[in-house]
Coordinates of C-alpha atoms and ligand atoms in Angstrom, one line a residue:
M1 CA -34.9 0.2 16.1
N2 CA -35.2 2.6 13.2
E3 CA -37.0 1.6 10.1
Y4 CA -35.0 1.8 7.0
R5 CA -36.0 1.9 3.3
L6 CA -34.3 -0.8 1.4
I7 CA -32.9 0.3 -2.0
L8 CA -31.8 -2.1 -4.7
K9 CA -28.6 -1.0 -6.4
P10 CA -28.8 -0.6 -10.2
E11 CA -26.3 -3.5 -10.7
A12 CA -29.0 -6.0 -9.7
A13 CA -30.4 -6.2 -13.3
G14 CA -30.9 -9.4 -15.1
G15 CA -31.6 -12.9 -13.9
V16 CA -34.5 -11.9 -11.7
Q17 CA -37.0 -10.6 -14.3
Q18 CA -39.5 -13.1 -12.9
D19 CA -39.8 -10.7 -9.9
S20 CA -39.8 -7.3 -11.5
A21 CA -42.6 -5.9 -9.3
L22 CA -40.4 -6.5 -6.3
Q23 CA -37.4 -5.1 -8.1
Q24 CA -39.3 -2.0 -9.1
A25 CA -40.5 -1.4 -5.5
L26 CA -37.0 -1.8 -4.3
R27 CA -35.6 0.6 -6.8
Q28 CA -37.8 3.3 -5.4
G29 CA -37.2 2.2 -1.9
A30 CA -39.5 0.5 0.6
T31 CA -39.3 -0.6 4.2
E32 CA -39.3 -4.3 4.9
R33 CA -42.8 -3.9 6.5
E34 CA -44.1 -2.3 3.3
L35 CA -42.7 -5.1 1.2
V36 CA -44.4 -7.7 3.5
E37 CA -47.6 -5.8 3.3
R38 CA -47.6 -5.6 -0.5
S39 CA -47.1 -9.3 -0.8
S40 CA -50.3 -11.5 -0.6
G41 CA -49.2 -12.6 2.9
G42 CA -49.3 -16.2 1.7
L43 CA -46.4 -18.4 2.7
E44 CA -45.2 -18.9 -0.9
D45 CA -45.1 -15.1 -1.5
L46 CA -43.3 -14.4 1.7
S47 CA -40.7 -17.1 1.1
R48 CA -40.2 -15.6 -2.4
L49 CA -39.7 -12.1 -1.0
Y50 CA -37.1 -13.3 1.5
Y51 CA -35.4 -15.5 -1.0
F52 CA -34.7 -12.5 -3.2
L53 CA -33.8 -10.2 -0.3
D54 CA -31.3 -12.8 1.0
R55 CA -29.9 -13.2 -2.4
W56 CA -29.4 -9.5 -3.0
R57 CA -28.1 -8.9 0.5
G58 CA -25.7 -11.8 -0.1
A59 CA -24.5 -10.1 -3.3
N60 CA -24.2 -6.7 -1.5
L61 CA -26.8 -5.1 -3.7
I62 CA -29.1 -3.6 -1.0
H63 CA -28.5 -0.2 0.5
Y64 CA -30.5 1.1 3.5
E65 CA -31.8 4.6 3.7
L66 CA -32.6 6.2 7.1
W67 CA -35.5 8.7 7.0
E68 CA -36.7 11.0 9.7
G69 CA -40.3 11.7 8.6
S70 CA -40.0 13.1 5.1
R71 CA -36.3 13.9 5.5
K72 CA -33.6 11.5 4.4
L73 CA -30.7 11.5 6.8
A74 CA -28.3 8.9 5.6
T75 CA -27.7 5.9 3.4
I76 CA -25.9 2.8 4.6
E77 CA -23.8 1.1 2.0
P78 CA -22.6 -2.4 3.1
L79 CA -18.9 -3.0 2.2
I80 CA -19.0 -6.7 3.0
V81 CA -21.3 -9.3 1.5
G82 CA -24.2 -10.5 3.6
F83 CA -24.2 -7.4 6.0
T84 CA -27.1 -7.4 8.5
F85 CA -27.8 -5.0 11.3
A86 CA -26.9 -6.0 14.9
P87 CA -28.6 -3.7 17.4
A88 CA -26.4 -2.9 20.4
P89 CA -27.1 -1.2 23.7
L90 CA -26.1 2.4 24.0
P91 CA -22.9 2.8 26.0
G92 CA -22.7 5.0 29.1
T93 CA -20.6 7.7 27.4
P94 CA -21.1 7.3 23.6
V95 CA -18.4 8.9 21.4
L96 CA -17.4 8.4 17.8
S97 CA -14.9 5.6 17.4
R98 CA -11.3 6.8 17.2
F99 CA -11.2 4.9 13.9
A100 CA -14.1 6.8 12.3
Y101 CA -13.4 9.4 9.6
L102 CA -15.3 11.6 7.3
R103 CA -14.4 12.2 3.7
R104 CA -15.8 13.1 0.3
I105 CA -16.5 10.6 -2.4
G106 CA -17.8 12.3 -5.6
D107 CA -20.6 14.6 -4.4
A108 CA -21.2 12.6 -1.2
T109 CA -19.9 13.1 2.4
V110 CA -19.2 9.7 3.8
L111 CA -18.4 8.3 7.2
E112 CA -16.1 5.3 7.3
S113 CA -14.1 3.2 9.7
P114 CA -11.9 0.2 9.3
L115 CA -13.9 -1.4 12.1
S116 CA -17.3 -0.9 10.3
P117 CA -18.7 -3.3 7.7
V118 CA -20.5 -0.3 6.1
R119 CA -19.9 3.1 4.6
I120 CA -22.5 5.8 5.6
R121 CA -23.4 8.4 3.1
L122 CA -24.6 11.4 5.1
E123 CA -27.0 14.0 3.7
P124 CA -25.4 17.5 4.0
E125 CA -27.8 18.6 6.8
A126 CA -27.1 15.4 8.8
V127 CA -23.3 15.7 8.9
G128 CA -23.2 18.0 12.0
A129 CA -25.8 15.9 13.8
A130 CA -23.9 12.7 13.1
L131 CA -20.6 14.0 14.4
A132 CA -22.3 15.6 17.5
L133 CA -24.3 12.4 18.1
S134 CA -27.3 14.7 18.7
T135 CA -30.0 12.9 16.7
P136 CA -31.3 9.7 18.3
E137 CA -32.0 8.1 14.9
L138 CA -28.4 8.7 13.8
V139 CA -27.0 7.5 17.1
E140 CA -28.9 4.3 16.8
M141 CA -27.7 3.7 13.3
L142 CA -24.0 4.6 14.1
L143 CA -24.2 2.2 17.1
A144 CA -25.5 -0.6 15.0
T145 CA -22.8 -0.1 12.4
G146 CA -19.8 0.1 14.6
F147 CA -19.1 3.8 14.6
I148 CA -19.8 4.5 18.3
E149 CA -17.8 3.4 21.3
D150 CA -17.9 4.0 25.0
A151 CA -15.5 6.8 26.0
A152 CA -15.4 5.3 29.5
A153 CA -14.4 1.8 28.5
S154 CA -10.7 1.0 28.4
E155 CA -9.5 -0.3 25.1
P156 CA -8.1 -3.9 25.2
G157 CA -4.3 -3.8 24.8
D158 CA -4.3 -5.8 21.5
R159 CA -6.6 -3.2 19.9
L160 CA -4.9 -0.2 21.7
V161 CA -1.6 -0.7 19.8
W162 CA -3.3 -0.3 16.4
E163 CA -2.9 3.2 15.2
F164 CA -5.7 4.7 13.1
H165 CA -3.7 4.7 9.8
D166 CA -2.2 1.2 10.4
L167 CA -5.6 -0.4 10.8
L168 CA -7.1 1.5 7.9
F169 CA -4.3 0.6 5.6
H170 CA -4.4 -3.0 6.7
R171 CA -8.2 -3.5 6.3
R172 CA -8.5 -1.5 3.1
S173 CA -5.6 -3.1 1.3
R174 CA -6.6 -6.7 1.8
H175 CA -9.8 -8.7 1.0
C176 CA -11.5 -8.0 4.3
G177 CA -15.1 -9.3 3.8
D178 CA -14.4 -9.1 0.0
S179 CA -15.6 -5.6 -0.6
G180 CA -14.4 -6.0 -4.2
Q181 CA -12.2 -2.8 -4.1
V182 CA -8.9 -4.6 -4.0
G183 CA -6.9 -6.1 -6.8
G184 CA -5.5 -5.7 -10.3
T185 CA -8.5 -3.8 -11.7
Y186 CA -6.7 -1.5 -14.1
R187 CA -9.2 1.2 -13.2
F188 CA -7.3 4.0 -15.0
R189 CA -6.9 2.1 -18.2
D190 CA -9.2 4.5 -20.1
R191 CA -8.0 7.7 -18.5
L192 CA -4.2 7.6 -18.0
E193 CA -1.3 6.2 -20.0
P194 CA 0.6 3.4 -18.2
W195 CA 4.0 4.4 -17.0
P196 CA 6.9 2.9 -19.0
A197 CA 9.0 0.1 -17.5
L198 CA 12.1 2.3 -17.4
R199 CA 12.4 5.6 -15.8
P200 CA 13.5 8.2 -18.3
P201 CA 17.2 9.0 -17.5
Y202 CA 18.1 12.2 -15.7
S203 CA 20.1 14.8 -17.5
G204 CA 23.1 14.8 -15.2
K205 CA 26.6 13.4 -15.8
R206 CA 26.3 9.7 -16.8
I207 CA 28.8 7.1 -15.5
A208 CA 28.6 3.7 -17.2
L209 CA 29.2 0.9 -14.7
A210 CA 31.2 -2.3 -15.3
R211 CA 29.2 -5.5 -15.6
P212 CA 30.4 -8.4 -13.5
D213 CA 31.3 -11.7 -15.1
M214 CA 28.3 -13.7 -13.9
E215 CA 29.8 -17.0 -15.0
E216 CA 32.8 -16.4 -12.9
L217 CA 30.8 -15.2 -10.0
S218 CA 28.6 -18.3 -10.0
R219 CA 31.8 -20.4 -9.7
Q220 CA 33.3 -18.3 -7.0
D221 CA 30.3 -17.4 -4.8
P222 CA 29.9 -18.9 -1.3
P223 CA 27.1 -21.5 -1.2
L224 CA 23.6 -20.3 -0.6
T225 CA 23.3 -21.8 2.9
R226 CA 26.5 -20.2 4.0
V227 CA 25.3 -16.8 2.7
L228 CA 21.9 -17.2 4.4
E229 CA 23.3 -18.3 7.7
G230 CA 26.0 -15.7 7.6
R231 CA 23.7 -12.7 6.8
R232 CA 23.8 -10.1 9.6
S233 CA 23.1 -6.4 9.8
V234 CA 26.5 -4.8 10.0
R235 CA 26.7 -1.2 11.0
E236 CA 30.4 -0.8 11.3
A237 CA 32.2 0.5 8.2
G238 CA 35.6 -0.9 7.3
R239 CA 38.6 0.8 5.8
P240 CA 39.6 1.2 3.0
P241 CA 36.1 2.2 1.9
L242 CA 33.9 0.6 -0.7
T243 CA 35.2 0.7 -4.3
L244 CA 33.4 1.7 -7.5
G245 CA 34.0 -1.9 -8.8
Q246 CA 32.3 -3.4 -5.7
L247 CA 29.4 -0.9 -6.0
S248 CA 28.9 -1.7 -9.7
E249 CA 28.9 -5.4 -9.0
F250 CA 26.5 -5.0 -6.1
L251 CA 24.1 -2.9 -8.2
Y252 CA 24.2 -5.2 -11.1
R253 CA 23.6 -8.3 -9.0
T254 CA 20.7 -6.7 -7.0
A255 CA 18.9 -4.1 -9.1
A256 CA 19.8 -4.2 -12.8
I257 CA 17.0 -5.1 -15.1
R258 CA 17.5 -8.4 -16.8
E259 CA 14.7 -8.2 -19.3
T260 CA 11.6 -6.2 -20.2
A261 CA 8.7 -7.6 -22.0
R262 CA 5.4 -6.4 -23.5
G263 CA 2.6 -7.6 -21.2
Q264 CA -1.1 -7.6 -22.1
Q265 CA -1.6 -4.2 -20.4
E266 CA 1.7 -2.7 -19.6
E267 CA 5.5 -3.4 -20.0
L268 CA 6.8 -6.0 -17.6
V269 CA 10.2 -6.2 -16.1
R270 CA 12.4 -9.0 -14.7
R271 CA 15.0 -8.5 -12.0
V272 CA 16.6 -11.0 -9.7
F273 CA 14.1 -10.1 -6.9
P274 CA 10.3 -10.6 -7.5
S275 CA 7.8 -7.8 -7.8
G276 CA 4.0 -7.8 -7.6
G277 CA 2.6 -8.2 -11.2
G278 CA 6.1 -8.0 -12.7
I279 CA 5.7 -4.2 -12.5
H280 CA 9.0 -3.3 -10.8
E281 CA 8.2 0.2 -9.7
L282 CA 11.3 0.5 -7.4
E283 CA 14.2 2.8 -8.3
F284 CA 17.6 3.0 -6.6
Y285 CA 19.2 6.3 -5.5
L286 CA 22.6 6.5 -3.9
S287 CA 23.9 9.0 -1.4
V288 CA 27.6 8.5 -1.7
D289 CA 30.0 9.7 1.0
Q290 CA 33.0 7.5 0.5
C291 CA 33.5 5.3 -2.5
Q292 CA 36.9 4.8 -4.1
G293 CA 36.6 5.9 -7.7
L294 CA 33.3 7.7 -7.3
A295 CA 32.9 11.3 -6.2
R296 CA 30.8 12.1 -3.2
G297 CA 27.3 13.1 -4.3
F298 CA 23.8 12.0 -5.0
Y299 CA 23.1 9.6 -7.9
H300 CA 20.3 7.8 -9.6
Y301 CA 21.0 4.2 -10.7
H302 CA 19.5 3.6 -14.1
S303 CA 18.7 -0.1 -13.8
G304 CA 18.1 -0.5 -17.5
E305 CA 21.4 1.0 -18.6
H306 CA 23.4 -0.1 -15.5
A307 CA 24.7 3.4 -15.2
L308 CA 24.7 6.1 -12.6
Y309 CA 23.4 9.7 -13.2
R310 CA 24.8 12.4 -11.0
L311 CA 22.0 14.6 -9.7
K312 CA 22.1 18.3 -8.7
A313 CA 21.4 17.7 -5.0
S314 CA 23.5 19.9 -2.7
R315 CA 26.1 18.4 -0.4
K316 CA 23.9 19.5 2.5
Q317 CA 20.9 17.6 1.0
N318 CA 23.0 14.5 0.4
E319 CA 24.4 14.6 3.9
A320 CA 20.9 15.2 5.4
L321 CA 19.6 12.0 3.7
R322 CA 22.3 9.8 5.3
E323 CA 22.0 11.7 8.6
R324 CA 18.2 11.2 8.6
A325 CA 18.3 7.5 7.8
A326 CA 21.2 6.4 10.0
G327 CA 21.4 9.3 12.4
G328 CA 20.3 7.0 15.3
W329 CA 23.7 5.3 15.0
R330 CA 25.6 8.5 15.9
G331 CA 28.1 7.9 18.5
L332 CA 27.8 4.1 18.1
F333 CA 28.6 3.6 14.4
P334 CA 29.8 5.8 11.5
L335 CA 27.3 6.8 8.9
P336 CA 27.3 4.5 6.0
Q337 CA 29.7 5.0 3.2
V338 CA 26.8 4.7 0.7
L339 CA 23.2 5.0 1.5
I340 CA 20.8 3.4 -1.0
T341 CA 17.3 4.9 -1.0
L342 CA 14.6 2.8 -2.6
D343 CA 11.9 4.9 -4.2
A344 CA 8.7 3.8 -5.8
R345 CA 7.3 5.2 -9.1
F346 CA 3.8 4.9 -7.5
P347 CA 1.7 5.7 -10.5
R348 CA 3.2 2.8 -12.4
I349 CA 1.9 0.3 -9.9
A350 CA -1.3 2.1 -8.9
W351 CA -2.3 2.1 -12.6
K352 CA -2.9 -1.6 -12.2
Y353 CA -3.6 -2.3 -8.5
E354 CA -6.6 -0.8 -6.8
G355 CA -6.6 -0.5 -3.0
M356 CA -3.3 -2.5 -2.7
G357 CA -0.8 -0.4 -4.6
Y358 CA 1.2 0.8 -1.6
R359 CA 1.0 -2.5 0.1
T360 CA 2.6 -4.1 -3.0
V361 CA 5.3 -1.4 -3.0
L362 CA 6.2 -2.3 0.6
L363 CA 6.2 -6.0 -0.1
D364 CA 8.4 -5.4 -3.1
A365 CA 10.8 -3.3 -1.0
G366 CA 11.1 -6.2 1.4
A367 CA 12.0 -8.6 -1.4
A368 CA 14.6 -6.0 -2.6
L369 CA 16.1 -5.5 0.9
Q370 CA 16.7 -9.2 1.4
T371 CA 18.3 -9.5 -2.0
M372 CA 20.6 -6.7 -1.2
Y373 CA 21.5 -8.3 2.2
L374 CA 22.3 -11.6 0.5
V375 CA 24.4 -10.1 -2.3
A376 CA 26.3 -7.9 0.2
T377 CA 26.9 -10.9 2.4
A378 CA 28.2 -13.0 -0.5
M379 CA 30.5 -10.1 -1.5
D380 CA 31.6 -9.6 2.2
L381 CA 30.3 -6.1 2.4
A382 CA 28.6 -4.4 5.4
P383 CA 24.8 -4.2 4.8
C384 CA 22.0 -2.9 7.0
A385 CA 18.4 -2.2 6.1
I386 CA 17.0 1.1 7.4
G387 CA 13.3 2.1 7.7
N388 CA 13.8 5.6 8.8
G389 CA 14.0 7.9 5.7
D390 CA 12.3 11.2 5.0
P391 CA 10.4 11.2 1.7
D392 CA 10.2 15.0 1.6
L393 CA 13.9 15.3 2.0
F394 CA 14.4 12.7 -0.7
A395 CA 12.0 14.4 -3.1
A396 CA 13.8 17.7 -2.7
A397 CA 17.2 16.1 -3.2
A398 CA 16.1 14.1 -6.3
G399 CA 14.0 17.0 -7.7
V400 CA 11.0 14.7 -8.1
D401 CA 7.3 15.4 -7.4
A402 CA 6.5 13.2 -4.4
F403 CA 3.3 12.0 -6.0
S404 CA 5.3 10.5 -8.9
E405 CA 8.2 9.1 -6.9
T406 CA 8.5 8.7 -3.2
S407 CA 11.1 7.0 -1.0
V408 CA 10.0 3.9 0.9
A409 CA 13.1 2.2 2.4
E410 CA 16.8 2.7 2.8
F411 CA 19.8 0.4 2.9
A412 CA 23.3 1.2 4.3
L413 CA 26.2 -0.2 2.4
S414 CA 29.9 0.0 3.4
A415 CA 33.1 -1.9 3.2
R416 CA 33.4 -4.5 5.8
G417 CA 35.8 -4.0 8.6
L418 CA 37.7 -6.8 10.3
E419 CA 36.2 -5.6 13.6
A420 CA 32.8 -6.8 12.4
G421 CA 33.8 -10.4 12.6
P422 CA 33.3 -13.1 10.0
T423 CA 29.9 -13.8 8.3
A424 CA 30.0 -15.6 5.1
A425 CA 33.3 -16.7 3.7
P426 CA 34.8 -14.2 1.2
P427 CA 33.9 -14.9 -2.4
S428 CA 37.2 -16.5 -3.2
A429 CA 36.8 -19.2 -0.5
P430 CA 36.0 -22.7 -1.9
Ligands
FMN501 C1 12.6 -3.4 7.3 C2 13.8 -3.2 8.2 C3 14.1 -2.0 8.7 C4 15.2 -1.9 9.5 N1 15.5 -0.6 10.0 C5 16.6 -0.5 10.7 C6 17.0 0.8 11.1 O1 16.3 1.8 10.9 N2 18.2 1.0 11.8 C7 19.0 -0.1 12.1 O2 20.0 0.1 12.7 N3 18.6 -1.4 11.7 C8 17.5 -1.6 11.0 N4 17.1 -2.8 10.5 C9 18.0 -4.0 10.9 C10 17.4 -4.8 12.0 O3 17.6 -4.1 13.2 C11 18.1 -6.2 12.0 O4 17.7 -6.9 10.9 C12 17.7 -7.0 13.3 O5 18.2 -6.4 14.4 C13 18.2 -8.4 13.2 O6 19.6 -8.4 13.0 P1 20.2 -9.2 11.7 O7 19.8 -8.4 10.5 O8 21.7 -9.1 12.0 O9 19.7 -10.6 11.7 C14 16.0 -3.0 9.8 C15 15.7 -4.2 9.2 C16 14.6 -4.3 8.4 C17 14.3 -5.7 7.7

């Protein structure tokens, strides 16, 4: 087993002044053997040493440096509290784990893996050796920290199905081992302005939409249980097609902003569906093919104004969006009369949430999709969620920079045909 120099992170200040000699030694770095040797060797001194080491390890304040003679090779930074080494036997054919990846953080080159409880900061001259598994000291360290696996071993099926990016996203966007990097940390507060609640309107032609009479609707709507039980994905499109009146009502009931409020850090929004932190980063865009009273084209729904803005997207781009999302239906069902693309103003949500911004967007999109399903069912329209869009196609059609806004989900909406069979009773039923 290699010997490592233990380093105390600077955050470990305060509360332990009574042991400043130990603290000082650890700030410069010392092996565990050196620490034991510099204590008096008495039981009380040793228990004191291990009491503090345990405490700092438990608070994730100890790093481990691997040295080869006078050359530092790497530093191990635990990502979970209470990390300890677990030596493992070298496999027959050692290879880097398929979940390992190398990246730059600040000036450092680091090796990480969603399966490892640590991050390894590699010294520049050790990068090649680490990847080639050519230095025994590094191999031993990578083995003990979960970066090496046996190329000859077959992966169990329940692990095999996890793709690299799925596992990384999952582990890094939840509190796995409480690495402290996930949550509403507002880490850009001093560097960037928060994005406003409402997206600035586009400059295209504006079409104000009619607002439904909500009192009347709440008298006429089918009961909740009938709507829930009657909800189905309906891919058939009925004739005559959807009307602008229906589309206006649908958009108002699902996406229109009910209220904005000044929060402590940023503007907050209320809609009928919930959103992490009340941020409401989702925008609604419409690829209209057939809608009575509305020209075919690509539109942004301004959810604060309850209005549509016609965008400059070409007919080809508009068609490609519907084709890409629902193209799998070809030959079985017609493409939807209207395709709604949900897009996230990602900087608005990432300004607050660290490590979980995109996770929150997807959860929010799920809440929006179910709301659209239920409203469409209550209105006796044909709804179907779609998870197949192309964000690059969308960004080109909307003329947005994909870092600012990116599409995350789609929803097909058409008039309901008789052939689709009954779901909920029509709104006028008692
Ligand atoms: C997130 C999500 C993505 C979906 N993506 C598609 C899709 O790409 N194409 C499609 O035809 N249906 C899609 N659906 C609809 C499902 O196939 C459907 O919900 C499922 O078959 C159950 O049928 P039901 O909705 O009638 O209960 C999606 C549903 C959800 C919730």
